[in-house]
Short mmCIF file of C-alpha atoms in Angstrom, two decimals:
data_model
loop_
_atom_site.label_atom_id
_atom_site.label_comp_id
_atom_site.label_asym_id
_atom_site.label_seq_id
_atom_site.Cartn_x
_atom_site.Cartn_y
_atom_site.Cartn_z
CA MET V 183 11.46 -259.04 43.83
CA THR V 184 12.86 -257.17 47.44
CA SER V 185 13.74 -253.61 45.35
CA THR V 186 11.75 -251.52 43.00
CA PRO V 187 14.77 -251.03 39.65
CA PRO V 188 14.45 -247.59 38.74
CA GLN V 189 11.67 -246.50 36.71
CA VAL V 190 12.66 -245.98 32.78
CA HIS V 191 11.25 -242.83 31.27
CA PHE V 192 9.95 -241.78 28.00
CA ASP V 193 12.48 -239.32 27.84
CA ASP V 194 15.36 -241.29 28.19
CA VAL V 195 14.68 -244.29 25.48
CA ASN V 196 16.14 -244.36 21.27
CA VAL V 197 15.57 -246.35 18.92
CA GLY V 198 18.40 -249.19 18.96
CA ASP V 199 18.40 -249.34 22.55
CA GLU V 200 17.79 -253.03 24.26
CA ILE V 201 15.87 -253.93 27.20
CA PRO V 202 17.04 -256.01 29.76
CA THR V 203 17.76 -260.52 28.62
CA LEU V 204 15.30 -262.22 30.33
CA THR V 205 16.56 -265.60 31.33
CA VAL V 206 14.58 -268.56 32.77
CA THR V 207 15.13 -271.66 32.79
CA VAL V 208 11.48 -273.58 32.78
CA ASP V 209 11.23 -276.87 35.36
CA PRO V 210 8.31 -279.15 35.00
CA THR V 211 7.63 -277.60 38.99
CA GLN V 212 7.01 -273.95 36.80
CA MET V 213 4.83 -275.53 34.86
CA PHE V 214 3.01 -277.17 36.44
CA PHE V 215 2.19 -274.97 38.58
CA PHE V 216 1.11 -272.54 35.12
CA SER V 217 -0.91 -274.97 34.02
CA ALA V 218 -3.26 -275.38 37.40
CA ALA V 219 -2.76 -271.65 36.92
CA THR V 220 -4.56 -271.17 33.60
CA TYR V 221 -6.14 -274.10 33.91
CA ASN V 222 -4.66 -276.21 31.17
CA GLY V 223 -5.25 -280.35 31.26
CA HIS V 224 -3.80 -280.82 28.05
CA ARG V 225 -0.96 -283.86 28.08
CA ILE V 226 1.63 -282.76 26.19
CA HIS V 227 2.37 -280.25 29.48
CA TYR V 228 2.78 -283.26 32.04
CA ASP V 229 2.68 -287.24 30.72
CA ARG V 230 5.81 -286.83 29.41
CA GLN V 231 4.46 -290.63 27.74
CA TRP V 232 2.01 -289.23 25.95
CA ALA V 233 4.15 -286.61 24.18
CA LYS V 234 6.79 -288.65 23.60
CA GLU V 235 4.45 -291.96 21.76
CA VAL V 236 1.02 -290.06 21.03
CA GLU V 237 3.05 -286.51 19.85
CA GLY V 238 6.15 -287.66 18.69
CA TYR V 239 7.95 -284.77 20.84
CA PRO V 240 11.16 -285.54 22.60
CA ASP V 241 10.18 -284.40 26.11
CA ILE V 242 6.62 -282.45 27.82
CA VAL V 243 6.24 -279.45 26.11
CA VAL V 244 6.46 -275.80 27.86
CA GLN V 245 3.28 -274.07 27.72
CA GLY V 246 3.39 -271.74 24.62
CA PRO V 247 0.89 -269.09 27.09
CA LEU V 248 4.52 -269.74 29.06
CA GLN V 249 6.74 -268.53 26.63
CA ALA V 250 4.65 -265.68 25.90
CA ALA V 251 3.90 -264.43 30.09
CA LEU V 252 7.89 -264.95 30.15
CA LEU V 253 8.49 -262.72 26.83
CA ALA V 254 5.59 -259.74 27.92
CA ARG V 255 7.61 -260.46 31.69
CA ALA V 256 10.95 -259.08 30.40
CA VAL V 257 9.05 -256.17 28.49
CA THR V 258 7.14 -255.08 32.36
CA ASP V 259 10.32 -256.33 34.20
CA TRP V 260 11.64 -253.17 31.62
CA ILE V 261 9.10 -250.29 31.71
CA GLY V 262 8.66 -250.01 35.33
CA SER V 263 5.60 -249.42 37.42
CA ALA V 264 4.74 -246.12 36.63
CA GLY V 265 4.84 -248.13 32.07
CA THR V 266 2.02 -249.38 31.04
CA LEU V 267 1.60 -252.43 28.48
CA VAL V 268 -0.48 -251.80 25.76
CA ASN V 269 -0.26 -253.90 23.04
CA TYR V 270 1.19 -257.53 22.98
CA ALA V 271 1.76 -259.46 19.24
CA VAL V 272 3.54 -262.86 20.05
CA GLN V 273 3.73 -265.84 17.19
CA ASN V 274 4.58 -269.70 18.53
CA ARG V 275 7.18 -271.16 15.97
CA ALA V 276 9.39 -274.03 18.43
CA SER V 277 8.77 -275.99 21.42
CA ALA V 278 10.85 -275.62 24.30
CA PHE V 279 11.66 -278.28 27.10
CA PRO V 280 12.84 -278.26 30.83
CA GLY V 281 15.91 -277.81 31.35
CA ASP V 282 16.42 -274.87 27.63
CA GLU V 283 17.37 -272.17 29.22
CA LEU V 284 15.26 -269.89 27.37
CA ARG V 285 15.67 -266.13 26.77
CA PHE V 286 13.62 -263.26 26.16
CA ARG V 287 14.43 -260.41 24.59
CA GLY V 288 13.54 -256.82 23.22
CA VAL V 289 15.15 -253.81 20.95
CA VAL V 290 13.18 -250.05 20.20
CA THR V 291 12.37 -249.95 17.28
CA ALA V 292 10.13 -246.89 17.43
CA VAL V 293 9.45 -244.21 19.50
CA ARG V 294 6.58 -241.68 19.78
CA ALA V 295 5.94 -239.27 22.49
CA GLU V 296 1.47 -238.46 22.85
CA ILE V 297 0.53 -235.17 22.78
CA GLY V 298 -2.58 -233.64 24.45
CA ALA V 299 -4.15 -237.49 24.35
CA ASP V 300 -4.47 -236.73 27.57
CA THR V 301 -4.23 -233.23 29.16
CA ALA V 302 -4.89 -234.43 32.38
CA GLY V 303 -3.22 -237.19 32.94
CA PRO V 304 0.97 -236.66 33.09
CA ALA V 305 3.24 -236.75 30.06
CA THR V 306 3.39 -239.64 28.12
CA GLY V 307 4.50 -241.56 25.66
CA LEU V 308 4.92 -245.19 23.19
CA VAL V 309 7.21 -247.10 22.33
CA ASP V 310 8.05 -249.68 20.12
CA LEU V 311 9.98 -252.61 20.48
CA GLU V 312 11.02 -255.91 18.38
CA ILE V 313 10.62 -258.92 21.61
CA THR V 314 11.51 -262.22 21.13
CA GLY V 315 11.64 -265.56 22.58
CA LEU V 316 15.20 -268.30 21.93
CA LYS V 317 16.95 -271.05 22.48
CA GLY V 318 20.80 -270.65 24.69
CA ASP V 319 20.93 -272.44 21.18
CA GLY V 320 19.90 -269.54 19.25
CA GLN V 321 16.24 -270.84 18.15
CA VAL V 322 13.73 -268.68 17.88
CA LEU V 323 10.75 -269.76 19.68
CA MET V 324 8.58 -266.45 19.84
CA PRO V 325 9.07 -263.64 17.45
CA GLY V 326 6.80 -260.40 18.25
CA THR V 327 6.19 -256.74 19.02
CA ALA V 328 5.28 -254.12 22.38
CA THR V 329 3.70 -251.03 22.64
CA VAL V 330 4.59 -249.27 25.79
CA ARG V 331 3.68 -246.48 27.50
CA LEU V 332 6.13 -245.02 29.12
CA PRO V 333 5.79 -241.69 31.62
CA ARG V 334 8.36 -238.92 30.84
CA ARG V 335 10.39 -236.63 32.70
CA GLY V 336 9.00 -233.80 35.15
CA MET B 90 -22.78 -297.31 -15.25
CA SER B 91 -19.95 -294.89 -16.74
CA SER B 92 -16.89 -294.65 -14.70
CA LEU B 93 -15.82 -291.89 -12.66
CA PRO B 94 -12.42 -290.51 -14.28
CA GLU B 95 -9.33 -291.43 -12.41
CA PRO B 96 -7.89 -289.09 -9.66
CA SER B 97 -4.60 -287.12 -10.79
CA GLU B 98 -2.04 -287.12 -9.25
CA ASP B 99 -2.15 -283.26 -8.13
CA SER B 100 -3.65 -282.76 -4.76
CA ARG B 101 -7.20 -282.33 -6.14
CA ASP B 102 -8.25 -286.16 -4.64
CA VAL B 103 -6.24 -284.81 -1.28
CA GLU B 104 -8.94 -284.20 0.98
CA PRO B 105 -9.04 -281.70 2.77
CA LEU B 106 -8.54 -280.72 6.85
CA ILE B 107 -10.89 -278.53 7.43
CA PRO B 108 -14.94 -280.86 7.26
CA ALA B 109 -17.47 -278.54 5.69
CA GLU B 110 -19.16 -278.04 9.73
CA MET B 111 -16.36 -276.34 10.60
CA ALA B 112 -15.75 -273.95 7.51
CA ALA B 113 -19.50 -273.19 7.77
CA ARG B 114 -19.19 -271.76 11.59
CA ILE B 115 -16.81 -269.13 10.32
CA GLY B 116 -18.31 -265.80 12.54
CA GLU B 117 -20.20 -268.02 15.26
CA VAL B 118 -19.82 -265.96 18.34
CA VAL B 119 -18.29 -269.72 20.73
CA ALA B 120 -18.21 -267.69 24.01
CA SER B 121 -19.21 -265.09 25.44
CA ARG B 122 -18.96 -265.64 29.30
CA THR B 123 -18.55 -263.32 32.33
CA ALA B 124 -16.31 -263.58 36.01
CA VAL B 125 -15.58 -261.21 38.37
CA VAL B 126 -11.97 -260.93 37.66
CA GLU B 127 -9.41 -262.18 41.44
CA VAL B 128 -6.93 -261.18 42.84
CA LYS B 129 -5.86 -264.54 44.31
CA GLU B 130 -6.36 -266.34 40.59
CA PHE B 131 -4.11 -263.65 39.00
CA GLN B 132 -1.29 -263.18 41.63
CA ARG B 133 -1.32 -267.00 41.46
CA TRP B 134 -0.50 -266.92 37.54
CA ALA B 135 1.24 -264.06 37.90
CA ALA B 136 3.75 -266.40 40.31
CA SER B 137 3.68 -269.56 37.73
CA VAL B 138 4.51 -267.52 36.18
CA LYS B 139 8.07 -266.16 38.71
CA ASP B 140 6.78 -262.30 37.64
CA ARG B 141 6.92 -260.87 41.34
CA ASN B 142 6.83 -256.87 39.98
CA PRO B 143 5.21 -255.28 42.56
CA LEU B 144 2.22 -253.09 40.61
CA TYR B 145 0.31 -256.96 41.36
CA PHE B 146 1.30 -257.91 45.20
CA ASP B 147 1.63 -254.62 46.94
CA ALA B 148 -1.29 -251.57 46.89
CA GLU B 149 1.48 -249.44 48.10
CA VAL B 150 2.64 -249.33 45.49
CA ALA B 151 -0.53 -250.03 43.34
CA ARG B 152 -1.35 -246.50 44.77
CA ALA B 153 2.03 -244.82 44.47
CA ASN B 154 1.76 -245.19 40.85
CA GLY B 155 -2.08 -244.04 40.21
CA HIS B 156 -3.96 -247.29 40.87
CA PRO B 157 -6.59 -247.96 43.00
CA ASP B 158 -5.73 -251.27 44.00
CA VAL B 159 -3.68 -253.98 42.98
CA PRO B 160 -3.62 -254.58 38.69
CA MET B 161 -4.21 -257.19 36.97
CA PRO B 162 -1.42 -259.27 35.35
CA PRO B 163 -2.58 -258.00 32.02
CA MET B 164 -1.11 -261.32 30.00
CA PHE B 165 -4.06 -262.35 32.93
CA LEU B 166 -6.73 -261.11 30.44
CA GLN B 167 -7.84 -264.42 28.93
CA GLN B 168 -8.02 -266.87 32.15
CA VAL B 169 -10.28 -263.86 33.76
CA ALA B 170 -12.64 -265.59 32.47
CA LEU B 171 -11.98 -270.10 31.21
CA GLY B 172 -15.20 -272.34 31.74
CA VAL B 173 -15.40 -275.29 34.05
CA ALA B 174 -14.30 -278.64 32.16
CA ASP B 175 -16.52 -281.24 32.51
CA LEU B 176 -13.38 -284.21 33.45
CA ASP B 177 -15.37 -286.72 31.32
CA GLN B 178 -15.71 -285.03 27.94
CA LEU B 179 -11.90 -283.84 27.55
CA ARG B 180 -10.90 -284.56 24.00
CA PRO B 181 -8.19 -287.87 24.15
CA ASP B 182 -5.21 -285.27 24.57
CA GLY B 183 -6.47 -284.04 27.84
CA THR B 184 -7.97 -280.62 26.41
CA ALA B 185 -11.29 -279.16 26.97
CA GLY B 186 -12.71 -277.54 24.03
CA THR B 187 -14.34 -275.39 26.81
CA GLY B 188 -13.71 -271.62 25.38
CA ASN B 189 -13.01 -272.07 21.46
CA GLY B 190 -15.85 -273.32 20.30
CA ASN B 191 -15.03 -277.27 20.10
CA LEU B 192 -13.57 -276.92 17.32
CA SER B 193 -12.80 -280.66 15.91
CA PHE B 194 -10.17 -281.70 13.00
CA PRO B 195 -10.23 -285.77 12.79
CA LEU B 196 -7.41 -285.27 10.36
CA CYS B 197 -5.67 -283.10 12.75
CA PRO B 198 -4.86 -284.62 15.92
CA ARG B 199 -1.70 -282.80 16.97
CA ARG B 200 -3.65 -279.04 18.40
CA MET B 201 -0.12 -275.61 19.50
CA ALA B 202 -1.28 -272.57 20.09
CA GLY B 203 -0.35 -270.54 16.69
CA GLY B 204 0.11 -266.79 18.11
CA GLU B 205 -2.14 -263.66 19.76
CA ASN B 206 -2.16 -259.89 19.88
CA HIS B 207 -3.51 -258.61 22.58
CA THR B 208 -4.31 -254.61 23.11
CA PHE B 209 -4.69 -253.21 25.93
CA LEU B 210 -7.68 -250.65 26.45
CA LEU B 211 -7.00 -250.00 30.30
CA SER B 212 -6.17 -251.22 34.20
CA VAL B 213 -8.29 -254.06 35.76
CA TYR B 214 -8.95 -254.95 39.46
CA GLY B 215 -10.06 -257.74 41.65
CA GLY B 216 -13.69 -257.19 42.03
CA ASP B 217 -13.37 -256.17 38.17
CA VAL B 218 -16.78 -258.19 36.46
CA ILE B 219 -15.25 -258.66 32.65
CA THR B 220 -17.62 -260.36 29.67
CA GLN B 221 -15.25 -261.54 27.43
CA GLU B 222 -16.69 -262.58 23.26
CA ARG B 223 -15.36 -265.05 21.98
CA ARG B 224 -15.27 -264.78 17.53
CA ILE B 225 -14.34 -267.31 14.63
CA ASP B 226 -12.96 -264.81 12.79
CA SER B 227 -10.93 -268.06 9.95
CA ILE B 228 -10.29 -271.16 9.41
CA VAL B 229 -8.16 -271.80 6.48
CA GLU B 230 -6.06 -274.86 5.27
CA LYS B 231 -2.27 -273.68 5.15
CA SER B 232 1.02 -275.78 3.89
CA GLY B 233 4.23 -275.30 5.22
CA ARG B 234 7.66 -276.77 5.68
CA SER B 235 6.81 -279.39 7.48
CA GLY B 236 3.16 -279.69 6.17
CA ARG B 237 -0.66 -279.48 5.72
CA PHE B 238 -2.11 -277.29 9.28
CA VAL B 239 -5.37 -275.86 9.85
CA LEU B 240 -5.03 -272.68 11.82
CA VAL B 241 -7.83 -271.14 12.90
CA THR B 242 -7.87 -267.83 14.27
CA TRP B 243 -10.31 -266.16 16.77
CA LYS B 244 -11.16 -262.39 17.97
CA THR B 245 -11.84 -261.60 21.76
CA THR B 246 -13.08 -258.40 22.86
CA TYR B 247 -13.10 -257.77 27.07
CA THR B 248 -14.94 -255.02 28.49
CA ASN B 249 -15.85 -254.27 32.63
CA GLN B 250 -19.14 -254.27 34.59
CA ARG B 251 -19.36 -250.20 33.49
CA ASP B 252 -18.96 -251.54 29.48
CA GLU B 253 -16.02 -250.20 28.62
CA LEU B 254 -14.41 -252.27 26.50
CA VAL B 255 -10.52 -252.98 28.17
CA ALA B 256 -8.77 -255.43 25.44
CA GLU B 257 -8.86 -256.65 22.04
CA SER B 258 -7.47 -259.56 20.65
CA THR B 259 -7.18 -262.12 17.69
CA SER B 260 -5.09 -265.10 18.41
CA SER B 261 -4.46 -268.48 16.29
CA MET B 262 -4.26 -272.37 16.53
CA ILE B 263 -2.64 -275.23 14.47
CA ALA B 264 -3.66 -277.78 13.43
CA ARG B 265 -1.55 -281.13 12.50
CA PRO B 266 -2.03 -284.06 11.18
#
């Protein structure tokens, strides 16, 4: 990342707002690095013959935790350096495969100002989101919710 | 020798997917491990997600946002205290089972992640010492569109070297015949 995007503030967020959609096509190289970074030896993520012949998948399977990490990234990209992820909950609904176009999106469902919770720190507010990972054809891979803390203006 | 009644046509004669010795383990602590957070490990993880958030890579950006150093990506937390696998003890599918209790469901060899729910309470930095304690919360047999399956749910707490609760998580796994 060469430049930091402008910081989003709690005051500027409204129910119904959509966060920028993250569109990603995972390839086997990225899957290899993710398995390495998570110490994941599960053969369905790298052994195509095993995935197809033993487990009946059409190809190696994108790791569920990678889908989850990408969906979280859509949220943390949006909240910027001054925002924090407070809660993150997702369900794995479907498998994705290398070459699939994946879309990760979120919509604001509630905003809650935090009053007097921490008088020493900067003023903040909580934002609830409904978040979804989808395939290009619209199939839901991963539905969920997130709550983030954003700074207030001024 | 009297004969037992014929099995009825309903599902009562279907073999349970959850062996009794697995059901008996509900509530058991299956992992309690402590590990030091390594900046390079969480940066490699972020890079594999292609998450180049400057907060994780640039200490100046981190300090400008109130952190003493680059914070760990919160979603990396579940990786911090992973064990070391014995490659000769892996299941045929390459999974190790370390950290979730080595639960065995012989009738359900196909496993996939179910869901996860994390509440993040405090930031974590390189050098922090994280203790992860994971407990089997439930093991239930369910029936869905694609047939019967086993749903296992774990609850996990993460504390730091000051005994502060850093995060709490619930996670689940689905095992299918």
